[in-house]
Tab-separated table of C-alpha atoms in Angstrom:
chain	number	residue	atom	x	y	z
A	1	MET	CA	-0.031	-0.062	-0.007
A	2	LEU	CA	2.830	2.358	0.902
A	3	ARG	CA	4.501	1.474	-2.313
A	4	LEU	CA	1.639	2.474	-4.476
A	5	LEU	CA	0.972	5.641	-2.422
A	6	THR	CA	4.344	6.702	-2.849
A	7	LEU	CA	4.167	5.872	-6.719
A	8	CYS	CA	1.192	8.072	-6.836
A	9	VAL	CA	2.647	11.020	-5.214
A	10	LEU	CA	5.530	10.625	-7.618
A	11	ILE	CA	3.250	10.715	-10.603
A	12	CYS	CA	1.095	13.340	-9.238
A	13	ILE	CA	3.694	16.120	-8.472
A	14	GLY	CA	5.745	15.509	-11.515
A	15	ILE	CA	9.413	16.057	-12.093
A	16	GLU	CA	9.861	18.111	-8.913
A	17	ALA	CA	9.616	14.918	-6.779
A	18	LEU	CA	12.025	12.832	-9.101
A	19	ASN	CA	15.909	12.844	-9.467
A	20	VAL	CA	16.389	15.112	-12.524
A	21	GLU	CA	20.051	13.639	-12.820
A	22	ASN	CA	18.368	10.219	-13.126
A	23	LEU	CA	16.025	11.249	-15.522
A	24	LEU	CA	18.589	13.003	-17.712
A	25	LYS	CA	20.513	9.756	-17.755
A	26	SER	CA	17.707	7.299	-18.129
A	27	SER	CA	15.740	5.814	-21.154
A	28	ASN	CA	13.342	8.012	-23.069
A	29	SER	CA	10.472	5.858	-21.949
A	30	GLU	CA	10.642	7.314	-18.449
A	31	LEU	CA	10.263	10.811	-20.072
A	32	ASP	CA	7.265	9.581	-22.181
A	33	ASN	CA	5.467	8.218	-18.960
A	34	LEU	CA	5.706	11.576	-17.191
A	35	ASN	CA	2.131	12.992	-16.193
A	36	GLY	CA	0.424	15.942	-17.704
A	37	VAL	CA	3.318	16.633	-20.088
A	38	PRO	CA	2.384	17.890	-23.650
A	39	GLU	CA	3.819	15.810	-26.279
A	40	GLY	CA	5.950	18.735	-27.435
A	41	THR	CA	7.329	19.281	-24.031
A	42	LYS	CA	8.230	15.702	-24.028
A	43	LYS	CA	10.038	15.916	-27.279
A	44	THR	CA	11.793	19.167	-25.919
A	45	LEU	CA	12.979	17.079	-22.770
A	46	ARG	CA	14.337	14.093	-25.183
A	47	LEU	CA	16.247	16.738	-27.008
A	48	ALA	CA	17.519	18.320	-23.776
A	49	LYS	CA	18.679	14.860	-22.759
A	50	GLN	CA	21.071	14.381	-25.782
A	51	VAL	CA	22.266	17.852	-25.188
A	52	TYR	CA	22.945	17.046	-21.576
A	53	LEU	CA	25.171	13.934	-22.711
A	54	ASN	CA	27.615	16.244	-24.433
A	55	LEU	CA	27.628	18.949	-22.163
A	56	ASN	CA	30.846	20.638	-20.463
A	57	LYS	CA	30.451	19.323	-16.773
A	58	SER	CA	30.819	22.959	-15.709
A	59	HIS	CA	27.250	23.786	-17.150
A	60	GLU	CA	25.564	20.579	-15.670
A	61	HIS	CA	24.046	22.362	-12.581
A	62	ASP	CA	22.593	25.215	-14.605
A	63	PHE	CA	21.183	22.718	-17.159
A	64	LYS	CA	19.539	20.621	-14.586
A	65	GLN	CA	17.669	23.937	-13.630
A	66	PHE	CA	16.886	24.423	-17.088
A	67	PHE	CA	15.506	20.860	-17.463
A	68	THR	CA	13.199	21.486	-14.621
A	69	PHE	CA	12.249	24.854	-15.989
A	70	VAL	CA	11.368	23.165	-19.430
A	71	HIS	CA	9.001	20.721	-17.792
A	72	ARG	CA	7.266	23.051	-15.434
A	73	HIS	CA	6.512	25.826	-17.791
A	74	LYS	CA	5.496	23.208	-20.668
A	75	ARG	CA	8.385	24.584	-23.094
A	76	GLU	CA	8.403	23.317	-26.746
A	77	TYR	CA	11.428	24.112	-28.631
A	78	ALA	CA	11.667	23.433	-32.300
A	79	ASP	CA	15.038	21.795	-32.579
A	80	GLU	CA	18.539	21.337	-30.761
A	81	SER	CA	19.924	24.708	-31.978
A	82	THR	CA	16.698	26.651	-30.442
A	83	LEU	CA	17.252	24.684	-27.001
A	84	LYS	CA	20.954	25.586	-26.880
A	85	SER	CA	19.752	29.322	-27.398
A	86	ARG	CA	17.308	29.203	-24.760
A	87	PHE	CA	19.577	27.488	-22.221
A	88	SER	CA	22.299	30.084	-23.073
A	89	LYS	CA	19.720	32.730	-22.318
A	90	PHE	CA	18.770	30.979	-19.195
A	91	GLN	CA	22.269	30.778	-17.877
A	92	LEU	CA	22.921	34.558	-18.446
A	93	ASN	CA	19.573	35.255	-16.436
A	94	LEU	CA	20.839	32.736	-13.597
A	95	ARG	CA	23.810	35.233	-13.100
A	96	HIS	CA	21.647	38.327	-13.511
A	97	ILE	CA	19.352	36.782	-11.005
A	98	ASP	CA	22.512	36.272	-8.623
A	99	GLN	CA	23.385	39.869	-8.955
A	100	LEU	CA	19.704	41.251	-8.258
A	101	ASN	CA	19.532	39.303	-5.126
A	102	LYS	CA	22.840	40.849	-3.972
A	103	GLU	CA	21.648	44.331	-4.835
A	104	ASP	CA	18.333	44.290	-3.331
A	105	ASN	CA	17.824	42.991	0.168
A	106	LEU	CA	14.321	43.699	0.174
A	107	ALA	CA	13.110	41.140	-2.515
A	108	THR	CA	13.755	37.726	-3.693
A	109	TYR	CA	14.568	37.206	-7.451
A	110	GLY	CA	14.807	33.574	-9.082
A	111	VAL	CA	13.544	31.360	-11.965
A	112	THR	CA	10.142	32.443	-13.310
A	113	LYS	CA	8.186	31.561	-16.511
A	114	PHE	CA	10.267	34.150	-18.286
A	115	SER	CA	13.727	32.906	-17.658
A	116	ASP	CA	14.470	31.579	-21.254
A	117	LEU	CA	13.901	34.999	-22.602
A	118	SER	CA	16.465	37.891	-22.828
A	119	SER	CA	15.431	41.210	-21.277
A	120	GLU	CA	14.688	42.412	-24.765
A	121	GLU	CA	12.487	39.687	-25.375
A	122	PHE	CA	10.599	39.839	-22.263
A	123	ILE	CA	9.801	43.435	-22.824
A	124	LYS	CA	8.862	42.796	-26.535
A	125	GLN	CA	6.566	39.818	-25.588
A	126	ALA	CA	5.306	40.510	-21.968
A	127	THR	CA	4.647	44.049	-21.531
A	128	GLY	CA	2.586	46.369	-23.981
A	129	ASN	CA	1.988	49.971	-22.495
A	130	ILE	CA	3.285	53.143	-24.428
A	131	LEU	CA	3.776	56.228	-22.557
A	132	GLY	CA	1.019	59.067	-23.404
A	133	ASP	CA	2.131	62.355	-24.645
A	134	LYS	CA	0.661	64.360	-21.734
A	135	SER	CA	-1.953	64.502	-18.910
A	136	SER	CA	-5.480	64.036	-20.311
A	137	HIS	CA	-9.027	63.458	-18.761
A	138	SER	CA	-12.476	62.611	-20.113
A	139	SER	CA	-14.537	65.612	-19.168
A	140	SER	CA	-14.554	68.768	-16.678
A	141	ASP	CA	-16.522	66.691	-14.064
A	142	GLU	CA	-14.481	66.226	-11.031
A	143	LEU	CA	-14.052	62.991	-9.291
A	144	THR	CA	-13.846	62.644	-5.607
A	145	SER	CA	-12.057	65.319	-4.190
A	146	VAL	CA	-8.894	64.098	-2.357
A	147	LYS	CA	-8.079	65.545	1.361
A	148	GLY	CA	-4.300	66.249	1.811
A	149	ASP	CA	-4.787	66.889	5.452
A	150	TYR	CA	-6.643	63.720	6.160
A	151	ASN	CA	-5.293	60.956	8.694
A	152	TYR	CA	-4.719	58.378	6.172
A	153	PRO	CA	-4.251	54.851	7.542
A	154	LYS	CA	-0.792	53.345	7.815
A	155	ASN	CA	-1.918	50.461	5.359
A	156	PHE	CA	-4.528	50.231	3.137
A	157	ASP	CA	-5.712	47.603	0.219
A	158	TRP	CA	-8.597	47.829	-1.790
A	159	ARG	CA	-8.959	44.043	-1.357
A	160	THR	CA	-8.920	43.651	2.435
A	161	ASP	CA	-10.297	47.272	3.441
A	162	ARG	CA	-13.122	47.711	0.656
A	163	GLY	CA	-13.602	44.034	-0.371
A	164	PHE	CA	-12.795	44.301	-4.066
A	165	GLN	CA	-11.216	40.918	-5.025
A	166	PRO	CA	-10.335	41.432	-8.854
A	167	ILE	CA	-9.297	38.358	-10.866
A	168	VAL	CA	-5.752	37.976	-11.596
A	169	MET	CA	-5.458	37.412	-15.637
A	170	ASP	CA	-2.563	36.232	-17.711
A	171	GLN	CA	-1.826	38.285	-20.849
A	172	GLY	CA	0.262	35.696	-22.168
A	173	LEU	CA	2.407	36.383	-25.328
A	174	CYS	CA	0.176	39.285	-26.195
A	175	ASP	CA	1.537	42.915	-25.537
A	176	SER	CA	-1.565	44.054	-24.038
A	177	SER	CA	-0.898	45.110	-20.509
A	178	HIS	CA	-2.622	48.633	-21.421
A	179	VAL	CA	-5.753	46.798	-21.516
A	180	PHE	CA	-5.568	44.640	-18.478
A	181	THR	CA	-4.897	47.796	-16.386
A	182	VAL	CA	-7.764	49.951	-17.524
A	183	ILE	CA	-10.222	46.995	-17.354
A	184	ALA	CA	-9.147	46.662	-13.500
A	185	ILE	CA	-9.495	50.262	-12.809
A	186	ALA	CA	-13.118	50.122	-14.455
A	187	GLU	CA	-14.007	46.871	-12.430
A	188	GLY	CA	-12.654	48.772	-9.222
A	189	SER	CA	-14.644	51.962	-10.116
A	190	TYR	CA	-18.007	49.884	-10.772
A	191	PHE	CA	-17.248	48.144	-7.571
A	192	ARG	CA	-17.014	51.264	-5.639
A	193	THR	CA	-20.365	52.632	-6.876
A	194	TYR	CA	-22.523	49.495	-6.832
A	195	ASN	CA	-20.520	47.488	-4.404
A	196	VAL	CA	-20.729	44.729	-6.880
A	197	SER	CA	-17.694	42.701	-8.347
A	198	VAL	CA	-18.078	42.080	-12.133
A	199	LYS	CA	-15.527	40.867	-14.676
A	200	PHE	CA	-15.262	42.803	-17.787
A	201	SER	CA	-13.810	41.702	-21.150
A	202	GLU	CA	-10.182	42.769	-22.019
A	203	GLN	CA	-10.539	40.832	-25.271
A	204	GLN	CA	-13.223	43.146	-26.504
A	205	VAL	CA	-11.250	46.249	-25.889
A	206	LEU	CA	-8.086	44.604	-27.254
A	207	SER	CA	-9.824	43.491	-30.254
A	208	CYS	CA	-11.909	46.498	-31.063
A	209	MET	CA	-9.388	49.301	-30.881
A	210	GLU	CA	-8.276	50.963	-34.016
A	211	ASN	CA	-4.919	49.714	-34.070
A	212	GLU	CA	-3.236	46.288	-33.296
A	213	GLY	CA	-3.888	46.022	-29.379
A	214	CYS	CA	-1.349	43.401	-29.204
A	215	SER	CA	1.405	45.816	-30.553
A	216	GLY	CA	0.736	47.874	-27.135
A	217	ASN	CA	-1.013	51.174	-26.726
A	218	THR	CA	-1.618	53.842	-24.422
A	219	ILE	CA	-3.576	54.040	-21.021
A	220	GLU	CA	-5.608	57.012	-22.481
A	221	ASN	CA	-6.805	55.004	-25.745
A	222	SER	CA	-7.777	52.300	-23.751
A	223	LEU	CA	-9.863	54.318	-21.510
A	224	LYS	CA	-11.245	56.312	-24.457
A	225	ASN	CA	-12.208	53.227	-25.952
A	226	ILE	CA	-14.100	51.933	-22.731
A	227	LEU	CA	-15.703	55.343	-22.167
A	228	ASP	CA	-17.013	55.753	-25.782
A	229	GLU	CA	-17.870	52.258	-26.880
A	230	GLY	CA	-18.520	50.501	-23.347
A	231	VAL	CA	-17.362	46.895	-22.654
A	232	ASP	CA	-19.093	43.562	-22.492
A	233	TYR	CA	-18.599	41.088	-19.620
A	234	ALA	CA	-15.625	38.600	-19.911
A	235	ASP	CA	-18.008	35.572	-19.732
A	236	ASP	CA	-19.401	36.795	-23.076
A	237	TYR	CA	-16.265	37.775	-24.587
A	238	PRO	CA	-13.522	35.881	-23.214
A	239	TYR	CA	-9.747	36.523	-23.316
A	240	THR	CA	-8.047	34.544	-26.372
A	241	ASN	CA	-4.725	36.171	-27.107
A	242	TRP	CA	-2.748	34.714	-23.989
A	243	ASP	CA	-1.296	32.165	-26.392
A	244	SER	CA	-1.096	34.441	-29.633
A	245	PRO	CA	0.527	37.616	-30.708
A	246	THR	CA	-2.120	38.116	-33.172
A	247	THR	CA	-5.085	40.381	-32.273
A	248	GLN	CA	-8.434	38.358	-32.630
A	249	ALA	CA	-11.053	40.025	-34.971
A	250	CYS	CA	-13.588	42.521	-33.232
A	251	ILE	CA	-17.164	40.902	-32.770
A	252	LYS	CA	-19.384	43.901	-33.599
A	253	ASP	CA	-22.543	42.522	-32.285
A	254	LYS	CA	-21.534	41.998	-28.705
A	255	ALA	CA	-23.471	43.850	-26.098
A	256	GLN	CA	-21.733	47.294	-24.927
A	257	TYR	CA	-22.166	48.269	-21.377
A	258	GLY	CA	-21.215	51.920	-20.280
A	259	VAL	CA	-18.897	51.116	-17.289
A	260	ILE	CA	-17.139	54.655	-16.773
A	261	ASN	CA	-17.773	58.105	-17.589
A	262	ILE	CA	-14.955	59.808	-15.977
A	263	TYR	CA	-11.254	59.387	-15.986
A	264	ARG	CA	-8.101	61.161	-15.329
A	265	VAL	CA	-4.417	60.486	-16.683
A	266	LEU	CA	-2.048	62.343	-15.181
A	267	ARG	CA	2.050	62.628	-15.725
A	268	ASP	CA	4.911	63.149	-13.116
A	269	GLN	CA	2.779	63.193	-9.823
A	270	PRO	CA	4.132	62.981	-6.407
A	271	GLU	CA	3.551	59.439	-4.983
A	272	GLU	CA	1.854	61.201	-1.962
A	273	GLN	CA	-0.825	62.260	-4.437
A	274	ILE	CA	-1.357	59.035	-6.153
A	275	LYS	CA	-1.773	57.700	-2.512
A	276	GLN	CA	-4.750	60.073	-1.961
A	277	TRP	CA	-6.283	59.055	-5.391
A	278	LEU	CA	-6.082	55.318	-4.395
A	279	TYR	CA	-7.813	55.978	-1.178
A	280	TRP	CA	-10.673	58.088	-2.136
A	281	ASN	CA	-11.206	57.026	-5.931
A	282	SER	CA	-10.326	53.549	-7.201
A	283	PRO	CA	-7.361	51.546	-8.060
A	284	ILE	CA	-4.762	53.270	-9.989
A	285	ALA	CA	-3.424	52.320	-13.313
A	286	VAL	CA	0.293	53.040	-13.605
A	287	ILE	CA	3.079	52.559	-16.163
A	288	ILE	CA	6.314	51.064	-15.208
A	289	ASP	CA	9.747	49.958	-16.309
A	290	ALA	CA	9.146	46.069	-16.208
A	291	LYS	CA	12.847	45.025	-16.274
A	292	LEU	CA	13.246	44.178	-12.795
A	293	ILE	CA	9.841	41.998	-12.682
A	294	GLN	CA	11.115	39.586	-15.069
A	295	HIS	CA	12.771	37.716	-12.364
A	296	TYR	CA	10.724	38.680	-9.565
A	297	LYS	CA	9.482	36.025	-6.838
A	298	LYS	CA	8.544	37.907	-3.691
A	299	GLY	CA	9.220	40.769	-1.580
A	300	ILE	CA	9.532	44.554	-2.060
A	301	ILE	CA	11.363	45.729	-4.929
A	302	GLY	CA	13.876	48.431	-3.846
A	303	ILE	CA	16.714	48.808	-6.350
A	304	LYS	CA	16.849	52.504	-7.145
A	305	GLN	CA	17.034	53.808	-10.580
A	306	PRO	CA	17.331	57.440	-12.322
A	307	TYR	CA	14.018	58.792	-12.766
A	308	ASP	CA	13.451	58.466	-16.836
A	309	CYS	CA	10.057	58.200	-17.942
A	310	SER	CA	11.475	57.228	-21.343
A	311	MET	CA	12.102	53.734	-19.698
A	312	VAL	CA	8.375	52.624	-18.907
A	313	ASN	CA	7.014	49.825	-21.152
A	314	HIS	CA	4.347	47.930	-18.900
A	315	GLY	CA	1.163	48.620	-17.195
A	316	ALA	CA	0.265	47.492	-13.596
A	317	VAL	CA	-2.423	48.668	-11.072
A	318	ILE	CA	-1.933	49.872	-7.569
A	319	MET	CA	-4.330	48.317	-5.249
A	320	GLY	CA	-2.766	49.351	-2.018
A	321	TYR	CA	0.031	50.656	-0.009
A	322	GLY	CA	1.665	49.855	3.566
A	323	GLU	CA	4.918	49.699	5.571
A	324	ASN	CA	6.892	46.344	6.463
A	325	GLU	CA	7.906	45.838	10.133
A	326	PRO	CA	11.205	47.742	9.668
A	327	GLY	CA	9.120	50.776	8.505
A	328	VAL	CA	9.766	50.612	4.713
A	329	PRO	CA	6.799	52.211	2.738
A	330	TYR	CA	5.673	50.189	-0.179
A	331	TRP	CA	2.990	49.961	-3.104
A	332	THR	CA	1.151	46.691	-3.786
A	333	LEU	CA	0.575	46.110	-7.501
A	334	LYS	CA	-1.640	43.758	-9.615
A	335	ASN	CA	-0.061	42.391	-12.307
A	336	SER	CA	-1.277	40.400	-15.586
A	337	TYR	CA	1.028	37.318	-15.399
A	338	GLY	CA	-1.195	34.887	-13.786
A	339	THR	CA	-1.171	33.615	-10.244
A	340	ASN	CA	1.746	31.449	-10.689
A	341	TRP	CA	3.844	34.641	-10.875
A	342	GLY	CA	5.105	36.733	-7.899
A	343	GLU	CA	2.943	36.966	-4.758
A	344	GLY	CA	-0.111	35.154	-6.392
A	345	GLY	CA	-0.083	37.719	-9.470
A	346	TYR	CA	0.537	40.714	-7.359
A	347	PHE	CA	4.177	42.491	-6.518
A	348	ARG	CA	5.595	45.121	-4.091
A	349	ILE	CA	7.842	47.907	-4.704
A	350	VAL	CA	9.148	50.638	-2.392
A	351	ARG	CA	7.144	53.701	-2.315
A	352	ASN	CA	8.225	57.315	-2.401
A	353	GLN	CA	11.219	56.905	-4.535
A	354	SER	CA	9.764	56.478	-7.951
A	355	THR	CA	10.617	52.793	-7.902
A	356	LEU	CA	10.381	51.263	-11.527
A	357	GLN	CA	9.229	54.875	-12.489
A	358	VAL	CA	5.858	54.056	-10.921
A	359	ASN	CA	4.903	58.054	-10.978
A	360	CYS	CA	5.348	58.836	-14.577
A	361	GLN	CA	1.736	58.300	-15.482
A	362	ALA	CA	-1.200	57.232	-13.343
A	363	ALA	CA	-4.868	57.097	-14.376
A	364	TYR	CA	-7.999	56.561	-12.244
A	365	ALA	CA	-11.777	56.522	-13.258
A	366	ALA	CA	-15.272	56.607	-11.889
A	367	THR	CA	-18.770	54.937	-12.535
A	368	SER	CA	-21.763	57.038	-12.003
A	369	LYS	CA	-25.049	55.222	-10.982
A	370	GLY	CA	-27.292	54.426	-14.080
A	371	ARG	CA	-24.255	53.915	-16.092
A	372	ASN	CA	-24.450	50.120	-16.361
């Protein structure tokens, strides 16, 4: 009975419970019997075994990590040349991860699902937000006024303090973070007005914008699209571009629900001002420099960089703020890389030092009753 239970655990857990070195030296039949692994990934693992047999011993430790990475993230490489190229990039990333962990004592960096991509490939394939030219707004209507002299709480989060629990999505290979950020703040503003959680359709905004959504866009254009055209529920218009860089054609006859009627997009704002907007209005869409989040695992990103808004490339959503036990102030941001990235799909950065260029551009929105 114990033997059967042990076998079941090994099969159910997968390669993490097995000896990678033994797998690399065993027959292909053991790879073929791995549970839950696509045939394309099994083919890649067989290629990896052949490469390993001729590998310089100085690279063996790194290659075992790479082998595990291929299995865990179901990678499929077309041929041996591609596999070797990806392993080379994986190795460079391992060295970069070591350096980041030395530089940043507040966060932990490690192997993620992006660890076989160069920094340039990561930015090109997994971001998608373009900085707008200037501050903009939808109308002369005022959003909820902020109170600079208000006694703001030390810690605040829309999830725990207001009950707004948005779904963490995965944008996949599509450069569409601009859509995920504005949908999140539309959902947040709707929740603030109606106290109801809804899931709106990223795919509809992505497909029905005038330009190619998977090539990136601005927060302003995405918000204006929702304001002018409305948006459907995600159940009726689900996201499909997570595995394709080609935008799905717009379906014109889908229902359109107006969900915001006011928005603000502002440049170069003090982080204290962003905190006040967050507290009184809705979650805040921001554009960041995403390079440091490629290898992020957990903790508070604290590496300082010169303030340079030309470096921003990715959208995220500020959901809360706080201080850790030593008193380091931080932002909590929602990302669009799925729940298997970061802290359940979220990440934290040091507040009040323009970490990741977080205050280059910020946007928030409001929903009036009767707008649904």
